PDB file of C-alpha atoms and ligand atoms in Angstrom:
ATOM      1  CA  MET A   1     -10.322 -84.264  63.542  1.00  0.00           C
ATOM      2  CA  ASN A   2      -8.971 -84.396  59.995  1.00  0.00           C
ATOM      3  CA  ASP A   3      -5.305 -83.825  59.042  1.00  0.00           C
ATOM      4  CA  LYS A   4      -5.824 -83.725  55.277  1.00  0.00           C
ATOM      5  CA  PRO A   5      -5.036 -80.431  53.525  1.00  0.00           C
ATOM      6  CA  ILE A   6      -7.470 -77.736  52.437  1.00  0.00           C
ATOM      7  CA  GLY A   7      -7.441 -77.168  48.660  1.00  0.00           C
ATOM      8  CA  ILE A   8      -7.569 -73.541  47.533  1.00  0.00           C
ATOM      9  CA  PHE A   9      -7.520 -72.383  43.906  1.00  0.00           C
ATOM     10  CA  ASP A  10      -7.710 -69.346  41.673  1.00  0.00           C
ATOM     11  CA  SER A  11      -6.953 -68.351  38.099  1.00  0.00           C
ATOM     12  CA  GLY A  12      -3.560 -67.082  39.241  1.00  0.00           C
ATOM     13  CA  ILE A  13      -1.911 -65.700  42.316  1.00  0.00           C
ATOM     14  CA  GLY A  14      -4.842 -63.509  43.494  1.00  0.00           C
ATOM     15  CA  GLY A  15      -6.308 -66.369  45.566  1.00  0.00           C
ATOM     16  CA  LEU A  16      -3.165 -66.282  47.656  1.00  0.00           C
ATOM     17  CA  THR A  17      -4.856 -63.377  49.471  1.00  0.00           C
ATOM     18  CA  VAL A  18      -7.465 -65.967  50.594  1.00  0.00           C
ATOM     19  CA  ALA A  19      -4.795 -68.602  51.356  1.00  0.00           C
ATOM     20  CA  GLY A  20      -2.875 -66.031  53.446  1.00  0.00           C
ATOM     21  CA  GLU A  21      -5.947 -65.277  55.519  1.00  0.00           C
ATOM     22  CA  VAL A  22      -6.674 -68.993  55.985  1.00  0.00           C
ATOM     23  CA  MET A  23      -3.090 -69.459  57.198  1.00  0.00           C
ATOM     24  CA  ARG A  24      -3.447 -66.526  59.595  1.00  0.00           C
ATOM     25  CA  GLN A  25      -6.858 -67.568  60.959  1.00  0.00           C
ATOM     26  CA  LEU A  26      -6.238 -71.348  60.951  1.00  0.00           C
ATOM     27  CA  PRO A  27      -2.504 -71.716  61.557  1.00  0.00           C
ATOM     28  CA  ASN A  28      -2.652 -75.482  62.076  1.00  0.00           C
ATOM     29  CA  GLU A  29      -4.128 -76.383  58.675  1.00  0.00           C
ATOM     30  CA  ASN A  30      -2.231 -77.952  55.829  1.00  0.00           C
ATOM     31  CA  ILE A  31      -2.894 -76.248  52.489  1.00  0.00           C
ATOM     32  CA  ILE A  32      -2.509 -77.027  48.802  1.00  0.00           C
ATOM     33  CA  TYR A  33      -2.795 -73.916  46.649  1.00  0.00           C
ATOM     34  CA  PHE A  34      -3.364 -74.249  42.892  1.00  0.00           C
ATOM     35  CA  GLY A  35      -2.960 -71.165  40.649  1.00  0.00           C
ATOM     36  CA  ASP A  36      -4.184 -71.755  37.097  1.00  0.00           C
ATOM     37  CA  THR A  37      -1.664 -69.236  35.782  1.00  0.00           C
ATOM     38  CA  ALA A  38      -1.498 -70.920  32.325  1.00  0.00           C
ATOM     39  CA  ARG A  39      -5.108 -69.981  31.769  1.00  0.00           C
ATOM     40  CA  PHE A  40      -5.203 -66.581  33.524  1.00  0.00           C
ATOM     41  CA  PRO A  41      -7.361 -64.483  33.203  1.00  0.00           C
ATOM     42  CA  TYR A  42     -10.695 -66.156  33.998  1.00  0.00           C
ATOM     43  CA  GLY A  43     -12.592 -62.835  33.990  1.00  0.00           C
ATOM     44  CA  PRO A  44     -13.272 -62.575  30.267  1.00  0.00           C
ATOM     45  CA  ARG A  45     -14.164 -66.282  29.837  1.00  0.00           C
ATOM     46  CA  SER A  46     -17.616 -67.808  29.446  1.00  0.00           C
ATOM     47  CA  ALA A  47     -19.456 -69.635  32.259  1.00  0.00           C
ATOM     48  CA  GLU A  48     -19.194 -72.883  30.271  1.00  0.00           C
ATOM     49  CA  GLU A  49     -15.425 -72.617  29.994  1.00  0.00           C
ATOM     50  CA  LEU A  50     -15.040 -71.738  33.674  1.00  0.00           C
ATOM     51  CA  LYS A  51     -17.210 -74.747  34.694  1.00  0.00           C
ATOM     52  CA  LYS A  52     -14.859 -76.965  32.738  1.00  0.00           C
ATOM     53  CA  PHE A  53     -11.791 -75.531  34.457  1.00  0.00           C
ATOM     54  CA  VAL A  54     -13.371 -75.745  37.901  1.00  0.00           C
ATOM     55  CA  PHE A  55     -14.277 -79.416  37.409  1.00  0.00           C
ATOM     56  CA  GLN A  56     -10.722 -80.205  36.224  1.00  0.00           C
ATOM     57  CA  ILE A  57      -9.141 -78.486  39.209  1.00  0.00           C
ATOM     58  CA  VAL A  58     -11.539 -79.996  41.769  1.00  0.00           C
ATOM     59  CA  GLU A  59     -10.780 -83.453  40.297  1.00  0.00           C
ATOM     60  CA  PHE A  60      -7.059 -82.741  40.589  1.00  0.00           C
ATOM     61  CA  LEU A  61      -7.362 -81.581  44.202  1.00  0.00           C
ATOM     62  CA  ARG A  62      -9.488 -84.609  45.111  1.00  0.00           C
ATOM     63  CA  GLY A  63      -6.639 -86.723  43.748  1.00  0.00           C
ATOM     64  CA  GLU A  64      -4.377 -84.925  46.212  1.00  0.00           C
ATOM     65  CA  GLU A  65      -6.780 -85.999  48.963  1.00  0.00           C
ATOM     66  CA  VAL A  66      -7.876 -82.587  50.205  1.00  0.00           C
ATOM     67  CA  LYS A  67     -10.669 -82.505  52.806  1.00  0.00           C
ATOM     68  CA  PHE A  68     -12.297 -79.286  51.708  1.00  0.00           C
ATOM     69  CA  ILE A  69     -12.092 -76.942  48.694  1.00  0.00           C
ATOM     70  CA  VAL A  70     -12.204 -73.162  48.477  1.00  0.00           C
ATOM     71  CA  ILE A  71     -12.789 -71.614  45.043  1.00  0.00           C
ATOM     72  CA  ALA A  72     -10.733 -68.512  45.848  1.00  0.00           C
ATOM     73  CA  CYS A  73     -11.806 -66.783  42.643  1.00  0.00           C
ATOM     74  CA  ASN A  74     -15.019 -64.777  42.268  1.00  0.00           C
ATOM     75  CA  SER A  75     -15.217 -65.395  38.529  1.00  0.00           C
ATOM     76  CA  ALA A  76     -15.030 -69.167  38.945  1.00  0.00           C
ATOM     77  CA  SER A  77     -17.314 -69.123  42.054  1.00  0.00           C
ATOM     78  CA  SER A  78     -19.956 -67.097  40.173  1.00  0.00           C
ATOM     79  CA  ALA A  79     -19.901 -69.433  37.162  1.00  0.00           C
ATOM     80  CA  ALA A  80     -19.475 -72.838  38.728  1.00  0.00           C
ATOM     81  CA  LEU A  81     -19.885 -73.069  42.513  1.00  0.00           C
ATOM     82  CA  GLU A  82     -23.426 -74.435  42.382  1.00  0.00           C
ATOM     83  CA  VAL A  83     -22.782 -77.046  39.686  1.00  0.00           C
ATOM     84  CA  ALA A  84     -19.580 -78.129  41.392  1.00  0.00           C
ATOM     85  CA  GLN A  85     -21.390 -78.502  44.753  1.00  0.00           C
ATOM     86  CA  GLU A  86     -24.094 -80.581  43.034  1.00  0.00           C
ATOM     87  CA  HIS A  87     -21.602 -82.781  41.263  1.00  0.00           C
ATOM     88  CA  PHE A  88     -18.948 -83.433  43.920  1.00  0.00           C
ATOM     89  CA  TYR A  89     -19.349 -85.055  47.347  1.00  0.00           C
ATOM     90  CA  ILE A  90     -16.472 -83.077  48.894  1.00  0.00           C
ATOM     91  CA  PRO A  91     -17.506 -79.779  50.581  1.00  0.00           C
ATOM     92  CA  ILE A  92     -16.757 -76.771  48.352  1.00  0.00           C
ATOM     93  CA  ILE A  93     -17.231 -73.106  49.143  1.00  0.00           C
ATOM     94  CA  GLY A  94     -16.764 -69.990  47.035  1.00  0.00           C
ATOM     95  CA  VAL A  95     -16.037 -66.411  47.959  1.00  0.00           C
ATOM     96  CA  VAL A  96     -19.253 -64.618  46.955  1.00  0.00           C
ATOM     97  CA  GLU A  97     -21.670 -65.440  49.816  1.00  0.00           C
ATOM     98  CA  SER A  98     -19.309 -64.568  52.639  1.00  0.00           C
ATOM     99  CA  GLY A  99     -18.450 -61.185  51.093  1.00  0.00           C
ATOM    100  CA  ALA A 100     -22.115 -60.423  50.435  1.00  0.00           C
ATOM    101  CA  ARG A 101     -23.093 -61.303  54.017  1.00  0.00           C
ATOM    102  CA  ALA A 102     -20.379 -59.073  55.484  1.00  0.00           C
ATOM    103  CA  ALA A 103     -21.393 -56.162  53.256  1.00  0.00           C
ATOM    104  CA  VAL A 104     -25.059 -56.461  54.341  1.00  0.00           C
ATOM    105  CA  GLN A 105     -23.954 -56.493  57.982  1.00  0.00           C
ATOM    106  CA  VAL A 106     -21.774 -53.434  57.527  1.00  0.00           C
ATOM    107  CA  THR A 107     -23.824 -51.044  55.361  1.00  0.00           C
ATOM    108  CA  ARG A 108     -25.716 -48.270  57.126  1.00  0.00           C
ATOM    109  CA  ASN A 109     -27.385 -46.601  54.139  1.00  0.00           C
ATOM    110  CA  ARG A 110     -28.112 -49.992  52.472  1.00  0.00           C
ATOM    111  CA  ARG A 111     -26.312 -48.978  49.279  1.00  0.00           C
ATOM    112  CA  ILE A 112     -23.563 -51.428  48.367  1.00  0.00           C
ATOM    113  CA  GLY A 113     -21.141 -51.324  45.427  1.00  0.00           C
ATOM    114  CA  VAL A 114     -19.455 -54.317  43.838  1.00  0.00           C
ATOM    115  CA  ILE A 115     -16.416 -54.312  41.578  1.00  0.00           C
ATOM    116  CA  GLY A 116     -15.256 -57.425  39.733  1.00  0.00           C
ATOM    117  CA  THR A 117     -14.408 -59.077  36.460  1.00  0.00           C
ATOM    118  CA  LYS A 118     -16.810 -59.361  33.536  1.00  0.00           C
ATOM    119  CA  ALA A 119     -17.638 -62.976  34.473  1.00  0.00           C
ATOM    120  CA  THR A 120     -18.509 -62.033  38.050  1.00  0.00           C
ATOM    121  CA  ILE A 121     -20.501 -58.872  37.335  1.00  0.00           C
ATOM    122  CA  LEU A 122     -22.468 -60.264  34.360  1.00  0.00           C
ATOM    123  CA  SER A 123     -23.488 -63.292  36.419  1.00  0.00           C
ATOM    124  CA  SER A 124     -25.053 -60.928  39.023  1.00  0.00           C
ATOM    125  CA  ALA A 125     -23.950 -63.437  41.639  1.00  0.00           C
ATOM    126  CA  TYR A 126     -23.360 -60.670  44.198  1.00  0.00           C
ATOM    127  CA  VAL A 127     -26.733 -59.055  43.569  1.00  0.00           C
ATOM    128  CA  LYS A 128     -28.446 -62.377  44.227  1.00  0.00           C
ATOM    129  CA  ALA A 129     -26.265 -63.138  47.266  1.00  0.00           C
ATOM    130  CA  VAL A 130     -26.827 -59.710  48.828  1.00  0.00           C
ATOM    131  CA  HIS A 131     -30.570 -59.913  48.235  1.00  0.00           C
ATOM    132  CA  ALA A 132     -30.680 -63.339  49.846  1.00  0.00           C
ATOM    133  CA  PHE A 133     -29.537 -61.601  53.089  1.00  0.00           C
ATOM    134  CA  ASP A 134     -31.468 -58.310  52.652  1.00  0.00           C
ATOM    135  CA  ALA A 135     -33.813 -57.886  49.692  1.00  0.00           C
ATOM    136  CA  GLY A 136     -34.068 -54.121  50.307  1.00  0.00           C
ATOM    137  CA  VAL A 137     -30.407 -53.316  49.804  1.00  0.00           C
ATOM    138  CA  LYS A 138     -29.538 -51.488  46.601  1.00  0.00           C
ATOM    139  CA  VAL A 139     -26.579 -53.036  44.773  1.00  0.00           C
ATOM    140  CA  PHE A 140     -24.541 -51.044  42.233  1.00  0.00           C
ATOM    141  CA  GLN A 141     -22.198 -53.072  40.060  1.00  0.00           C
ATOM    142  CA  GLN A 142     -19.145 -52.003  38.060  1.00  0.00           C
ATOM    143  CA  VAL A 143     -17.049 -54.171  35.760  1.00  0.00           C
ATOM    144  CA  THR A 144     -13.345 -53.467  36.369  1.00  0.00           C
ATOM    145  CA  PRO A 145     -11.755 -55.586  33.635  1.00  0.00           C
ATOM    146  CA  GLU A 146      -8.208 -54.238  33.743  1.00  0.00           C
ATOM    147  CA  LEU A 147      -7.493 -54.447  37.467  1.00  0.00           C
ATOM    148  CA  ALA A 148      -6.633 -58.165  37.850  1.00  0.00           C
ATOM    149  CA  ASP A 149      -4.092 -57.884  34.995  1.00  0.00           C
ATOM    150  CA  PHE A 150      -2.305 -55.013  36.743  1.00  0.00           C
ATOM    151  CA  VAL A 151      -2.246 -56.939  40.021  1.00  0.00           C
ATOM    152  CA  GLU A 152      -1.021 -60.131  38.341  1.00  0.00           C
ATOM    153  CA  LYS A 153       1.840 -58.105  36.884  1.00  0.00           C
ATOM    154  CA  GLY A 154       2.627 -56.774  40.381  1.00  0.00           C
ATOM    155  CA  GLU A 155       1.619 -53.181  39.530  1.00  0.00           C
ATOM    156  CA  VAL A 156      -0.491 -52.138  42.505  1.00  0.00           C
ATOM    157  CA  VAL A 157       0.500 -48.526  43.016  1.00  0.00           C
ATOM    158  CA  GLY A 158       1.246 -45.609  40.766  1.00  0.00           C
ATOM    159  CA  LYS A 159      -0.342 -42.912  38.601  1.00  0.00           C
ATOM    160  CA  GLU A 160      -1.642 -45.249  35.902  1.00  0.00           C
ATOM    161  CA  ILE A 161      -3.490 -47.615  38.206  1.00  0.00           C
ATOM    162  CA  GLU A 162      -4.905 -44.650  40.173  1.00  0.00           C
ATOM    163  CA  ARG A 163      -6.259 -43.079  37.005  1.00  0.00           C
ATOM    164  CA  ILE A 164      -7.940 -46.347  35.976  1.00  0.00           C
ATOM    165  CA  ILE A 165      -9.477 -46.935  39.419  1.00  0.00           C
ATOM    166  CA  LYS A 166     -10.765 -43.345  39.525  1.00  0.00           C
ATOM    167  CA  GLY A 167     -12.601 -43.959  36.254  1.00  0.00           C
ATOM    168  CA  TYR A 168     -14.117 -47.193  37.527  1.00  0.00           C
ATOM    169  CA  LEU A 169     -15.282 -45.767  40.857  1.00  0.00           C
ATOM    170  CA  LYS A 170     -16.767 -42.497  39.544  1.00  0.00           C
ATOM    171  CA  THR A 171     -20.330 -43.756  39.117  1.00  0.00           C
ATOM    172  CA  LEU A 172     -20.244 -45.785  42.331  1.00  0.00           C
ATOM    173  CA  ILE A 173     -19.252 -42.676  44.280  1.00  0.00           C
ATOM    174  CA  GLU A 174     -22.107 -40.743  42.623  1.00  0.00           C
ATOM    175  CA  ASP A 175     -24.433 -43.597  43.639  1.00  0.00           C
ATOM    176  CA  ASP A 176     -23.556 -42.811  47.273  1.00  0.00           C
ATOM    177  CA  ILE A 177     -22.509 -46.318  48.246  1.00  0.00           C
ATOM    178  CA  ASP A 178     -21.115 -46.642  51.795  1.00  0.00           C
ATOM    179  CA  THR A 179     -19.738 -50.174  51.344  1.00  0.00           C
ATOM    180  CA  LEU A 180     -17.687 -51.603  48.487  1.00  0.00           C
ATOM    181  CA  ILE A 181     -17.239 -55.313  47.888  1.00  0.00           C
ATOM    182  CA  LEU A 182     -13.871 -56.103  46.353  1.00  0.00           C
ATOM    183  CA  GLY A 183     -15.386 -58.869  44.201  1.00  0.00           C
ATOM    184  CA  CYS A 184     -12.125 -60.278  42.950  1.00  0.00           C
ATOM    185  CA  THR A 185      -9.468 -62.014  45.034  1.00  0.00           C
ATOM    186  CA  HIS A 186      -6.784 -59.908  43.291  1.00  0.00           C
ATOM    187  CA  TYR A 187      -8.193 -56.614  44.612  1.00  0.00           C
ATOM    188  CA  PRO A 188      -7.139 -56.645  48.291  1.00  0.00           C
ATOM    189  CA  LEU A 189      -3.693 -55.767  46.936  1.00  0.00           C
ATOM    190  CA  LEU A 190      -5.244 -52.542  45.615  1.00  0.00           C
ATOM    191  CA  SER A 191      -7.069 -51.685  48.868  1.00  0.00           C
ATOM    192  CA  ALA A 192      -4.881 -48.693  49.723  1.00  0.00           C
ATOM    193  CA  THR A 193      -5.398 -47.043  46.344  1.00  0.00           C
ATOM    194  CA  ILE A 194      -9.114 -47.848  46.255  1.00  0.00           C
ATOM    195  CA  GLN A 195      -9.667 -46.504  49.776  1.00  0.00           C
ATOM    196  CA  LYS A 196      -7.785 -43.295  48.905  1.00  0.00           C
ATOM    197  CA  ILE A 197     -10.054 -42.697  45.923  1.00  0.00           C
ATOM    198  CA  ILE A 198     -13.390 -43.709  47.414  1.00  0.00           C
ATOM    199  CA  GLY A 199     -12.740 -41.914  50.732  1.00  0.00           C
ATOM    200  CA  LYS A 200     -12.130 -43.244  54.234  1.00  0.00           C
ATOM    201  CA  GLU A 201     -15.793 -43.334  55.246  1.00  0.00           C
ATOM    202  CA  ALA A 202     -16.582 -46.164  52.761  1.00  0.00           C
ATOM    203  CA  VAL A 203     -15.996 -49.691  54.087  1.00  0.00           C
ATOM    204  CA  LEU A 204     -14.135 -52.099  51.784  1.00  0.00           C
ATOM    205  CA  ILE A 205     -15.121 -55.732  52.039  1.00  0.00           C
ATOM    206  CA  SER A 206     -12.377 -58.224  51.080  1.00  0.00           C
ATOM    207  CA  SER A 207     -13.493 -61.655  49.985  1.00  0.00           C
ATOM    208  CA  ALA A 208     -10.221 -62.994  51.388  1.00  0.00           C
ATOM    209  CA  GLU A 209     -10.904 -62.296  55.070  1.00  0.00           C
ATOM    210  CA  GLU A 210     -14.572 -63.269  54.850  1.00  0.00           C
ATOM    211  CA  ALA A 211     -13.971 -66.512  53.016  1.00  0.00           C
ATOM    212  CA  ALA A 212     -11.291 -67.514  55.528  1.00  0.00           C
ATOM    213  CA  LYS A 213     -13.747 -66.981  58.382  1.00  0.00           C
ATOM    214  CA  GLU A 214     -16.219 -69.229  56.625  1.00  0.00           C
ATOM    215  CA  VAL A 215     -13.586 -71.958  56.178  1.00  0.00           C
ATOM    216  CA  GLY A 216     -12.946 -71.845  59.931  1.00  0.00           C
ATOM    217  CA  GLU A 217     -16.628 -72.073  60.789  1.00  0.00           C
ATOM    218  CA  MET A 218     -17.199 -74.964  58.400  1.00  0.00           C
ATOM    219  CA  LEU A 219     -14.233 -76.959  59.689  1.00  0.00           C
ATOM    220  CA  THR A 220     -15.187 -76.357  63.313  1.00  0.00           C
ATOM    221  CA  ARG A 221     -18.833 -77.351  62.802  1.00  0.00           C
ATOM    222  CA  LYS A 222     -17.912 -80.484  60.840  1.00  0.00           C
ATOM    223  CA  GLY A 223     -15.267 -81.422  63.411  1.00  0.00           C
ATOM    224  CA  HIS A 224     -12.694 -81.366  60.573  1.00  0.00           C
ATOM    225  CA  LYS A 225     -10.047 -79.097  62.039  1.00  0.00           C
ATOM    226  CA  ARG A 226      -6.473 -80.378  62.202  1.00  0.00           C
ATOM    227  CA  LYS A 227      -5.622 -80.983  65.788  1.00  0.00           C
ATOM    228  CA  ILE A 228      -1.944 -81.895  65.524  1.00  0.00           C
ATOM    229  CA  ASN A 229       0.224 -79.143  66.869  1.00  0.00           C
ATOM    230  CA  GLU A 230       3.057 -79.446  64.360  1.00  0.00           C
ATOM    231  CA  ALA A 231       4.050 -76.907  61.708  1.00  0.00           C
ATOM    232  CA  PRO A 232       1.616 -77.187  58.809  1.00  0.00           C
ATOM    233  CA  ASN A 233       2.674 -78.196  55.309  1.00  0.00           C
ATOM    234  CA  TYR A 234       1.999 -75.715  52.453  1.00  0.00           C
ATOM    235  CA  ARG A 235       2.235 -76.712  48.789  1.00  0.00           C
ATOM    236  CA  PHE A 236       2.006 -74.183  45.966  1.00  0.00           C
ATOM    237  CA  ILE A 237       1.233 -75.347  42.449  1.00  0.00           C
ATOM    238  CA  SER A 238       1.199 -73.323  39.247  1.00  0.00           C
ATOM    239  CA  SER A 239      -0.233 -74.579  35.931  1.00  0.00           C
ATOM    240  CA  GLY A 240       2.064 -72.177  34.033  1.00  0.00           C
ATOM    241  CA  ASP A 241       5.554 -70.755  34.426  1.00  0.00           C
ATOM    242  CA  LYS A 242       6.428 -70.726  38.103  1.00  0.00           C
ATOM    243  CA  SER A 243       8.955 -67.869  38.009  1.00  0.00           C
ATOM    244  CA  LYS A 244       6.325 -65.121  38.271  1.00  0.00           C
ATOM    245  CA  PHE A 245       4.506 -67.074  40.951  1.00  0.00           C
ATOM    246  CA  LEU A 246       7.705 -67.286  42.969  1.00  0.00           C
ATOM    247  CA  GLU A 247       8.527 -63.616  42.402  1.00  0.00           C
ATOM    248  CA  LEU A 248       5.121 -62.091  43.282  1.00  0.00           C
ATOM    249  CA  GLY A 249       3.541 -64.882  45.360  1.00  0.00           C
ATOM    250  CA  SER A 250       5.156 -63.949  48.643  1.00  0.00           C
ATOM    251  CA  ARG A 251       3.811 -60.426  48.384  1.00  0.00           C
ATOM    252  CA  PHE A 252       0.253 -61.715  47.781  1.00  0.00           C
ATOM    253  CA  LEU A 253       0.527 -64.264  50.538  1.00  0.00           C
ATOM    254  CA  GLY A 254       2.187 -62.016  53.075  1.00  0.00           C
ATOM    255  CA  ARG A 255       4.880 -64.640  53.799  1.00  0.00           C
ATOM    256  CA  GLU A 256       7.714 -66.252  51.905  1.00  0.00           C
ATOM    257  CA  ILE A 257       7.086 -68.905  49.272  1.00  0.00           C
ATOM    258  CA  LYS A 258      10.156 -71.066  48.839  1.00  0.00           C
ATOM    259  CA  ASN A 259       9.003 -73.631  46.342  1.00  0.00           C
ATOM    260  CA  VAL A 260       6.403 -73.782  43.534  1.00  0.00           C
ATOM    261  CA  GLU A 261       5.567 -76.950  41.601  1.00  0.00           C
ATOM    262  CA  GLU A 262       4.534 -76.718  37.931  1.00  0.00           C
ATOM    263  CA  ILE A 263       1.678 -79.058  37.029  1.00  0.00           C
ATOM    264  CA  LYS A 264      -0.219 -78.793  33.732  1.00  0.00           C
ATOM    265  CA  LEU A 265      -3.953 -79.515  33.633  1.00  0.00           C
ATOM    266  CA  GLY A 266      -5.394 -80.026  30.136  1.00  0.00           C
ATOM    267  CA  GLN A 267      -4.196 -77.822  27.300  1.00  0.00           C
ATOM    268  CA  GLU A 268      -3.343 -74.177  27.738  1.00  0.00           C
ATOM    269  CA  GLY A 269      -6.261 -71.964  26.759  1.00  0.00           C
ATOM    270  CA  ASN A 270      -8.723 -74.894  26.773  1.00  0.00           C
TER     271      ASN A 270
HETATM  272  N1  DGL B   1      -9.107 -63.680  40.989  1.00  0.00           N
HETATM  273  C1  DGL B   1     -10.169 -63.730  40.013  1.00  0.00           C
HETATM  274  C2  DGL B   1     -11.475 -63.398  40.703  1.00  0.00           C
HETATM  275  O1  DGL B   1     -11.567 -63.372  41.928  1.00  0.00           O
HETATM  276  C3  DGL B   1     -10.069 -62.799  38.824  1.00  0.00           C
HETATM  277  C4  DGL B   1      -8.900 -62.756  37.964  1.00  0.00           C
HETATM  278  C5  DGL B   1      -9.104 -63.274  36.564  1.00  0.00           C
HETATM  279  O2  DGL B   1      -9.691 -62.567  35.714  1.00  0.00           O
HETATM  280  O3  DGL B   1      -8.678 -64.390  36.359  1.00  0.00           O
HETATM  281  O4  DGL B   1     -12.438 -63.138  40.002  1.00  0.00           O
END
């Protein structure tokens, strides 16, 4: 039994899709969510830079005495999960492995597509993770650099976003994939539009749901679940201006956010 909070972080508010699933699947757990909104987006940044950010945030969350950390960002997971796990004693998981495993379980024609930021796709983290489960699966990747920006602005439906998604999915549809990994924690908010374009036969895999399942399994196996049957405590922290977080956060989370703290880590842009 362990009553300490789970720490969850992302470059912005996208990781709230993961936090929302953790709240749904593990309703007793206390959670601290950190959105590095001052340094959003992570997608175009180098692996070196992302490692630095991840180390800073993990240090911060350790200071808040979390029991477990979820890197709820594919870009940061792809660049820094391994080094962070090597460096820190606290258990840390990312969002790539759980999504890859679910996709391998689901695909029937063994042709999987992945969409994500530049950092995620160039790292080939999903290709490696999928092949660790089934080396014979064909993985088709597509960088979708503009999508997280649209979602972070709250623009998840409409003609413009549909046109952009159509362009991104064209080759993947030609490649005859039957499963698409939403390799960015911002993308579950675009599920309806993506499904409409790719067709209802294709299965969309959301890193949010899969990562939350993994959190539950880890806590159960380690005996670290919170047993107290009182309402859990949720804290939301933003490294940048909290007004946007407050405005859009509830939609991402699927429940109301009443308070957001602003805490700066390092210098903006560094
Ligand atoms: N949510 C981040 C991810 O899962 C991407 C957004 C960004 O570029 O910061 O990759």
